[in-house]
Amino acid sequence: MKIWLMMAVAGLMLGTAHAQEKRNEQKGAARTATAEATLTKVASFKGNQVTGVTMSEDGRLFANFPRWREGVPFSVVEVMPDGSHKPYPNQRWNSWTGQPQPKQFTCVQSVVAHKGSLYVLDPGNPMMQGVVGNARLFEFDLATNELKNTWEFDRSVAPEKSYLNDLRVDDKHGRIYMTDSGLGAIVVLDPQTGQSRRLLENHPSTKAEGINLMFDGQEWKQNGKQPQTHSDGIALAPAADSLYYHALTGYTLYRLPTAALAGAALPAQALQDKVQSLGKTPAPDGMIFDSRGNLYMADLENRAIVYRTPQGQIKTLVQDDRIRWADTFTIGPDNLLYFTTSRINEVSGDISNMEFSIYKTPLAK
């Protein structure tokens, strides 16, 4: 009996090793380890799942909370230097009553501070049950905290099952780019005209890769199913010449020239021909560039933050048990990297006793 038991255990261990080896092959070349950075907690939210975070040029910090469940008390907050927070721009904007309103958030997924404005992306898809009204992008003037602009996206741009996830503002070309993680696409907005286009829908670069993410040796499942989340992370290169994007459930990073997105509409095949695969990375959520061209992202499965150098190397910035689904990143005027821990793989049912946090850590040297 003992011999058979030992053989069974050995077989199980061998199978696990082979499975891990296959996963490592999917992710590509092994990354280079670096000295562990220091994590400092900036703020925490008990029972409220934070996803987005952004810091303005003058150091104001904002965060958002999607309406993925009943009872979300606020959608956007400003985080004070002492870690406390208050609804932004006020309580009324954060008091959704169940139906779309012109000056109320429905389900905010992302916030981005950029040159004196705060952009708030609202996919309008509460509880992931379908878009109600229209997905919207709001722009607030940070000097006055007043609404400057609202852009709405009809069903041709943001279909019922879409989920506009993250955005980047391209001043060079006068465009705003967004990912749709619900169905897989890139949305391009001309903020001056209000016209928007839905591009690369169902293209392999915007679709999940059918992989099964692993956490602590277990496959990640939601309601018994393996989640497949499409184009999610998005980042604009420092020179604004390229847009980078990545599916959440995927190991491949893609790049597209911004000129191909901002210029005259290209035929679908011509645009697809300009998509470039940059090889394998860990499975990430959000992404951000620093001024030196390093691209930061999470290694969700390994509680780590990595960065891709301009030469294409993947290096570990920090690995820590407190990094529990590094969701979104922002770089402050203090030259520190701020990120949220949304703990998406851990959430099921009641979250009232769970803590979700914002941390900061030094950039790569």
Short mmCIF file of C-alpha atoms in Angstrom, two decimals:
data_model
loop_
_atom_site.label_atom_id
_atom_site.label_comp_id
_atom_site.label_asym_id
_atom_site.label_seq_id
_atom_site.Cartn_x
_atom_site.Cartn_y
_atom_site.Cartn_z
CA MET A 1 0.00 0.00 0.00
CA LYS A 2 2.78 2.42 0.91
CA ILE A 3 4.58 1.78 -2.40
CA TRP A 4 1.43 2.48 -4.40
CA LEU A 5 0.78 5.62 -2.34
CA MET A 6 4.32 6.86 -2.95
CA MET A 7 3.95 6.19 -6.68
CA ALA A 8 0.66 8.07 -6.78
CA VAL A 9 2.13 11.07 -4.97
CA ALA A 10 5.17 11.05 -7.25
CA GLY A 11 2.90 10.95 -10.29
CA LEU A 12 0.86 13.85 -8.98
CA MET A 13 3.98 15.92 -8.34
CA LEU A 14 5.33 15.13 -11.81
CA GLY A 15 2.02 16.12 -13.39
CA THR A 16 2.00 19.38 -11.47
CA ALA A 17 5.57 20.10 -12.54
CA HIS A 18 4.70 19.43 -16.18
CA ALA A 19 1.65 21.70 -15.93
CA GLN A 20 3.74 24.50 -14.43
CA GLU A 21 6.38 24.04 -17.13
CA LYS A 22 3.71 24.37 -19.80
CA ARG A 23 2.41 27.56 -18.15
CA ASN A 24 5.93 28.98 -18.07
CA GLU A 25 6.25 28.25 -21.80
CA GLN A 26 2.98 30.11 -22.43
CA LYS A 27 4.29 33.14 -20.56
CA GLY A 28 7.51 33.18 -22.55
CA ALA A 29 11.06 33.83 -21.37
CA ALA A 30 11.83 33.80 -17.68
CA ARG A 31 11.94 37.26 -16.17
CA THR A 32 14.90 38.78 -14.39
CA ALA A 33 14.60 39.17 -10.62
CA THR A 34 15.52 42.50 -9.03
CA ALA A 35 15.83 43.74 -5.47
CA GLU A 36 12.49 43.82 -3.69
CA ALA A 37 10.99 47.30 -3.55
CA THR A 38 9.34 48.77 -0.49
CA LEU A 39 5.54 48.85 -0.27
CA THR A 40 3.79 51.60 1.68
CA LYS A 41 0.04 51.52 2.28
CA VAL A 42 -1.62 54.79 1.27
CA ALA A 43 -5.28 54.02 1.97
CA SER A 44 -7.61 51.09 2.56
CA PHE A 45 -11.31 50.49 2.03
CA LYS A 46 -13.08 47.87 4.12
CA GLY A 47 -15.92 46.18 2.28
CA ASN A 48 -15.56 48.41 -0.81
CA GLN A 49 -13.75 46.93 -3.80
CA VAL A 50 -11.49 49.50 -5.42
CA THR A 51 -10.22 49.10 -8.98
CA GLY A 52 -9.02 52.38 -10.47
CA VAL A 53 -6.54 54.88 -9.09
CA THR A 54 -4.99 58.05 -10.50
CA MET A 55 -2.93 60.98 -9.27
CA SER A 56 -3.02 64.47 -10.75
CA GLU A 57 0.02 66.54 -11.61
CA ASP A 58 -0.37 68.45 -8.32
CA GLY A 59 -0.65 65.29 -6.21
CA ARG A 60 -4.40 64.84 -5.76
CA LEU A 61 -5.28 61.14 -5.50
CA PHE A 62 -8.53 59.63 -6.79
CA ALA A 63 -9.96 56.11 -6.77
CA ASN A 64 -13.06 54.39 -8.10
CA PHE A 65 -15.32 51.49 -7.16
CA PRO A 66 -17.37 49.65 -9.82
CA ARG A 67 -20.95 48.68 -9.08
CA TRP A 68 -20.36 44.94 -9.23
CA ARG A 69 -22.76 44.27 -6.34
CA GLU A 70 -25.60 45.91 -4.46
CA GLY A 71 -24.87 48.54 -1.86
CA VAL A 72 -21.79 50.22 -3.35
CA PRO A 73 -21.73 53.49 -1.34
CA PHE A 74 -19.71 55.59 -3.79
CA SER A 75 -18.27 55.35 -7.30
CA VAL A 76 -15.46 57.91 -7.21
CA VAL A 77 -13.59 59.33 -4.22
CA GLU A 78 -10.76 61.74 -3.59
CA VAL A 79 -8.26 60.24 -1.17
CA MET A 80 -6.87 62.72 1.34
CA PRO A 81 -3.22 62.78 2.50
CA ASP A 82 -4.24 61.11 5.79
CA GLY A 83 -5.86 58.19 3.92
CA SER A 84 -9.44 59.32 4.46
CA HIS A 85 -11.69 59.82 1.46
CA LYS A 86 -14.74 61.76 0.29
CA PRO A 87 -17.11 61.30 -2.68
CA TYR A 88 -16.01 63.12 -5.81
CA PRO A 89 -17.17 65.55 -7.06
CA ASN A 90 -19.95 65.32 -4.47
CA GLN A 91 -22.43 62.90 -2.91
CA ARG A 92 -25.14 63.53 -5.49
CA TRP A 93 -22.98 62.24 -8.33
CA ASN A 94 -22.37 59.09 -6.28
CA SER A 95 -26.01 58.38 -5.36
CA TRP A 96 -27.21 56.16 -8.20
CA THR A 97 -30.92 55.35 -7.93
CA GLY A 98 -31.07 52.45 -10.38
CA GLN A 99 -31.64 54.33 -13.63
CA PRO A 100 -29.18 56.34 -15.75
CA GLN A 101 -29.11 60.04 -14.87
CA PRO A 102 -27.22 62.83 -16.67
CA LYS A 103 -25.23 63.78 -13.58
CA GLN A 104 -24.91 60.50 -11.71
CA PHE A 105 -22.40 57.71 -12.04
CA THR A 106 -23.79 54.27 -12.89
CA CYS A 107 -20.82 51.87 -12.72
CA VAL A 108 -17.40 53.52 -12.84
CA GLN A 109 -14.49 51.35 -13.91
CA SER A 110 -11.62 53.78 -14.42
CA VAL A 111 -10.39 57.26 -13.49
CA VAL A 112 -7.52 59.08 -15.21
CA ALA A 113 -6.15 62.48 -14.18
CA HIS A 114 -4.60 64.32 -17.11
CA LYS A 115 -3.52 67.96 -17.46
CA GLY A 116 -5.96 69.51 -15.03
CA SER A 117 -8.86 67.21 -15.82
CA LEU A 118 -10.23 64.04 -14.29
CA TYR A 119 -11.63 61.57 -16.82
CA VAL A 120 -14.18 59.13 -15.39
CA LEU A 121 -15.05 56.10 -17.53
CA ASP A 122 -18.50 54.66 -16.82
CA PRO A 123 -19.27 51.53 -18.88
CA GLY A 124 -22.85 51.71 -17.59
CA ASN A 125 -22.91 47.99 -16.89
CA PRO A 126 -23.87 47.48 -13.22
CA MET A 127 -23.48 43.96 -11.83
CA MET A 128 -22.13 42.95 -15.26
CA GLN A 129 -25.72 42.36 -16.38
CA GLY A 130 -25.70 44.55 -19.46
CA VAL A 131 -25.37 48.22 -20.34
CA VAL A 132 -28.23 50.41 -19.11
CA GLY A 133 -28.66 53.66 -20.98
CA ASN A 134 -25.31 54.29 -22.64
CA ALA A 135 -21.70 53.94 -21.62
CA ARG A 136 -20.25 57.39 -20.89
CA LEU A 137 -17.00 59.23 -20.38
CA PHE A 138 -17.04 62.28 -18.10
CA GLU A 139 -14.42 65.02 -17.86
CA PHE A 140 -14.19 67.16 -14.71
CA ASP A 141 -12.19 70.36 -14.28
CA LEU A 142 -9.94 69.74 -11.28
CA ALA A 143 -9.61 73.47 -10.62
CA THR A 144 -13.36 73.85 -10.04
CA ASN A 145 -14.49 70.20 -9.64
CA GLU A 146 -17.21 70.98 -12.19
CA LEU A 147 -18.25 68.83 -15.14
CA LYS A 148 -16.63 69.96 -18.39
CA ASN A 149 -17.70 67.33 -20.91
CA THR A 150 -19.78 64.19 -21.29
CA TRP A 151 -19.36 61.78 -24.18
CA GLU A 152 -21.92 59.02 -24.71
CA PHE A 153 -21.37 55.80 -26.64
CA ASP A 154 -24.35 54.22 -28.36
CA ARG A 155 -24.76 50.50 -28.96
CA SER A 156 -22.71 50.61 -32.16
CA VAL A 157 -19.69 51.59 -30.07
CA ALA A 158 -20.54 50.05 -26.68
CA PRO A 159 -22.95 47.13 -27.22
CA GLU A 160 -25.15 45.75 -24.45
CA LYS A 161 -22.55 43.20 -23.32
CA SER A 162 -19.59 45.56 -23.60
CA TYR A 163 -17.58 46.79 -20.63
CA LEU A 164 -15.43 49.83 -21.38
CA ASN A 165 -12.54 49.24 -19.04
CA ASP A 166 -9.63 51.67 -19.18
CA LEU A 167 -8.51 54.71 -21.15
CA ARG A 168 -5.55 56.80 -22.25
CA VAL A 169 -5.54 60.41 -23.48
CA ASP A 170 -3.41 61.15 -26.56
CA ASP A 171 -2.78 64.90 -26.80
CA LYS A 172 -0.47 64.52 -29.79
CA HIS A 173 -3.22 63.12 -32.00
CA GLY A 174 -6.25 64.55 -30.19
CA ARG A 175 -7.77 61.17 -29.35
CA ILE A 176 -8.86 59.12 -26.34
CA TYR A 177 -8.42 55.34 -26.50
CA MET A 178 -10.43 52.80 -24.49
CA THR A 179 -10.47 49.03 -24.12
CA ASP A 180 -13.62 46.91 -24.07
CA SER A 181 -12.97 43.94 -21.79
CA GLY A 182 -16.52 42.61 -22.09
CA LEU A 183 -16.45 41.70 -25.77
CA GLY A 184 -12.97 42.63 -26.96
CA ALA A 185 -12.32 45.83 -28.94
CA ILE A 186 -10.54 49.19 -28.95
CA VAL A 187 -12.71 52.32 -28.91
CA VAL A 188 -11.28 55.57 -30.30
CA LEU A 189 -12.90 58.90 -29.39
CA ASP A 190 -12.33 62.29 -31.00
CA PRO A 191 -13.16 64.51 -28.02
CA GLN A 192 -13.52 67.60 -30.20
CA THR A 193 -16.22 66.20 -32.47
CA GLY A 194 -17.63 63.57 -30.12
CA GLN A 195 -17.33 60.94 -32.83
CA SER A 196 -16.13 57.50 -31.79
CA ARG A 197 -15.22 54.27 -33.54
CA ARG A 198 -15.15 50.65 -32.41
CA LEU A 199 -12.11 48.89 -33.84
CA LEU A 200 -10.47 45.44 -33.84
CA GLU A 201 -13.65 43.81 -32.57
CA ASN A 202 -13.08 40.05 -32.28
CA HIS A 203 -9.52 40.40 -33.52
CA PRO A 204 -7.21 37.91 -31.73
CA SER A 205 -5.27 40.79 -30.17
CA THR A 206 -8.35 42.03 -28.28
CA LYS A 207 -9.67 38.62 -27.26
CA ALA A 208 -8.93 36.45 -24.23
CA GLU A 209 -6.65 33.52 -25.00
CA GLY A 210 -8.68 30.76 -23.37
CA ILE A 211 -6.14 30.24 -20.60
CA ASN A 212 -6.97 29.31 -17.01
CA LEU A 213 -5.31 31.60 -14.48
CA MET A 214 -3.89 29.88 -11.39
CA PHE A 215 -3.79 31.29 -7.87
CA ASP A 216 -2.14 29.39 -5.03
CA GLY A 217 -2.19 26.22 -7.12
CA GLN A 218 -5.91 26.44 -7.89
CA GLU A 219 -7.67 27.38 -11.11
CA TRP A 220 -9.53 30.67 -10.82
CA LYS A 221 -13.26 30.21 -11.27
CA GLN A 222 -16.32 32.42 -10.85
CA ASN A 223 -19.66 30.68 -10.34
CA GLY A 224 -18.00 27.46 -11.42
CA LYS A 225 -16.75 28.92 -14.70
CA GLN A 226 -13.29 29.97 -15.82
CA PRO A 227 -13.46 33.73 -16.48
CA GLN A 228 -12.33 35.01 -19.85
CA THR A 229 -11.71 38.76 -19.83
CA HIS A 230 -10.75 40.43 -23.10
CA SER A 231 -8.74 43.59 -23.90
CA ASP A 232 -8.21 45.26 -20.54
CA GLY A 233 -4.87 46.94 -19.83
CA ILE A 234 -3.94 49.87 -22.07
CA ALA A 235 -0.90 52.14 -22.13
CA LEU A 236 0.32 54.98 -24.32
CA ALA A 237 4.04 55.07 -25.10
CA PRO A 238 5.86 58.20 -23.85
CA ALA A 239 6.24 59.54 -27.40
CA ALA A 240 2.53 58.82 -28.06
CA ASP A 241 3.53 56.93 -31.19
CA SER A 242 2.22 53.53 -30.07
CA LEU A 243 -0.70 52.17 -28.09
CA TYR A 244 -0.08 49.00 -26.06
CA TYR A 245 -2.88 46.70 -24.90
CA HIS A 246 -3.36 43.27 -23.34
CA ALA A 247 -6.18 40.85 -22.55
CA LEU A 248 -6.52 40.09 -18.84
CA THR A 249 -6.79 36.35 -19.43
CA GLY A 250 -3.87 36.21 -21.80
CA TYR A 251 -0.09 36.19 -21.91
CA THR A 252 0.48 38.28 -25.06
CA LEU A 253 1.24 42.00 -25.29
CA TYR A 254 0.21 43.89 -28.43
CA ARG A 255 1.12 47.24 -29.94
CA LEU A 256 -0.48 49.43 -32.58
CA PRO A 257 0.76 52.71 -34.13
CA THR A 258 -1.39 55.57 -32.88
CA ALA A 259 -1.27 57.11 -36.35
CA ALA A 260 -3.30 54.14 -37.57
CA LEU A 261 -5.97 54.88 -34.96
CA ALA A 262 -6.06 58.67 -35.12
CA GLY A 263 -5.94 59.21 -38.86
CA ALA A 264 -8.54 58.53 -41.52
CA ALA A 265 -10.42 55.29 -40.94
CA LEU A 266 -8.47 52.38 -42.36
CA PRO A 267 -10.12 49.31 -43.87
CA ALA A 268 -10.43 46.59 -41.24
CA GLN A 269 -7.74 44.38 -42.77
CA ALA A 270 -5.31 47.28 -43.18
CA LEU A 271 -5.68 48.13 -39.50
CA GLN A 272 -5.28 44.51 -38.45
CA ASP A 273 -2.08 44.28 -40.48
CA LYS A 274 -0.57 47.03 -38.31
CA VAL A 275 -1.09 45.11 -35.04
CA GLN A 276 2.21 43.83 -33.68
CA SER A 277 2.64 41.05 -31.14
CA LEU A 278 5.42 41.88 -28.67
CA GLY A 279 5.67 38.42 -27.18
CA LYS A 280 4.76 36.90 -23.85
CA THR A 281 4.29 38.54 -20.46
CA PRO A 282 2.60 37.45 -17.24
CA ALA A 283 -1.18 37.87 -17.15
CA PRO A 284 -1.82 41.50 -16.10
CA ASP A 285 -4.68 43.88 -15.45
CA GLY A 286 -3.81 47.58 -15.91
CA MET A 287 -0.55 48.92 -17.37
CA ILE A 288 1.40 52.19 -17.35
CA PHE A 289 4.60 53.63 -18.84
CA ASP A 290 7.13 55.70 -16.96
CA SER A 291 9.05 58.51 -18.67
CA ARG A 292 11.98 56.17 -19.37
CA GLY A 293 9.87 53.77 -21.42
CA ASN A 294 9.45 51.02 -18.83
CA LEU A 295 6.00 49.42 -19.02
CA TYR A 296 4.64 48.36 -15.61
CA MET A 297 2.02 45.65 -15.15
CA ALA A 298 0.96 43.01 -12.64
CA ASP A 299 1.91 39.39 -12.60
CA LEU A 300 -1.50 38.50 -11.20
CA GLU A 301 -0.79 34.83 -10.61
CA ASN A 302 2.35 35.47 -8.57
CA ARG A 303 1.42 38.52 -6.46
CA ALA A 304 4.02 40.62 -8.18
CA ILE A 305 4.56 43.76 -10.22
CA VAL A 306 6.83 43.48 -13.23
CA TYR A 307 8.03 45.88 -15.88
CA ARG A 308 9.02 45.50 -19.50
CA THR A 309 12.14 47.46 -20.41
CA PRO A 310 12.45 49.35 -23.72
CA GLN A 311 14.64 46.43 -24.84
CA GLY A 312 11.82 43.95 -24.20
CA GLN A 313 13.12 42.32 -21.01
CA ILE A 314 10.58 41.42 -18.31
CA LYS A 315 11.91 42.24 -14.83
CA THR A 316 10.36 41.91 -11.40
CA LEU A 317 9.89 45.19 -9.55
CA VAL A 318 8.40 43.74 -6.37
CA GLN A 319 6.81 40.49 -5.22
CA ASP A 320 4.87 40.55 -1.96
CA ASP A 321 1.92 38.71 -0.40
CA ARG A 322 0.18 42.07 0.00
CA ILE A 323 -0.02 42.44 -3.78
CA ARG A 324 -3.39 40.78 -4.19
CA TRP A 325 -4.42 41.51 -7.76
CA ALA A 326 -2.59 44.74 -8.60
CA ASP A 327 -5.35 46.25 -10.69
CA THR A 328 -4.54 49.78 -11.81
CA PHE A 329 -1.39 51.93 -11.73
CA THR A 330 -0.60 55.63 -11.61
CA ILE A 331 2.67 57.52 -11.28
CA GLY A 332 2.67 60.55 -9.02
CA PRO A 333 4.69 63.77 -9.13
CA ASP A 334 6.76 62.18 -6.33
CA ASN A 335 7.94 59.65 -8.95
CA LEU A 336 6.36 56.75 -7.07
CA LEU A 337 4.17 54.00 -8.52
CA TYR A 338 0.72 53.81 -6.91
CA PHE A 339 -1.55 50.79 -7.41
CA THR A 340 -4.76 49.24 -6.13
CA THR A 341 -5.33 45.71 -4.85
CA SER A 342 -8.80 44.68 -6.02
CA ARG A 343 -8.51 41.01 -4.96
CA ILE A 344 -10.80 39.97 -7.80
CA ASN A 345 -9.84 36.29 -7.62
CA GLU A 346 -10.68 36.17 -3.89
CA VAL A 347 -14.09 37.84 -4.02
CA SER A 348 -17.19 35.70 -3.70
CA GLY A 349 -20.31 36.66 -1.81
CA ASP A 350 -20.07 38.99 1.16
CA ILE A 351 -17.03 41.30 1.10
CA SER A 352 -17.90 43.40 4.15
CA ASN A 353 -14.86 42.16 6.10
CA MET A 354 -12.40 42.27 3.19
CA GLU A 355 -9.88 45.08 2.90
CA PHE A 356 -8.93 46.60 -0.46
CA SER A 357 -5.98 48.96 -0.56
CA ILE A 358 -3.84 51.47 -2.40
CA TYR A 359 -0.07 51.05 -2.09
CA LYS A 360 2.93 52.96 -3.40
CA THR A 361 6.40 51.75 -4.29
CA PRO A 362 9.50 53.22 -6.00
CA LEU A 363 9.87 52.98 -9.76
CA ALA A 364 12.57 50.90 -11.37
CA LYS A 365 16.02 52.46 -11.06
#
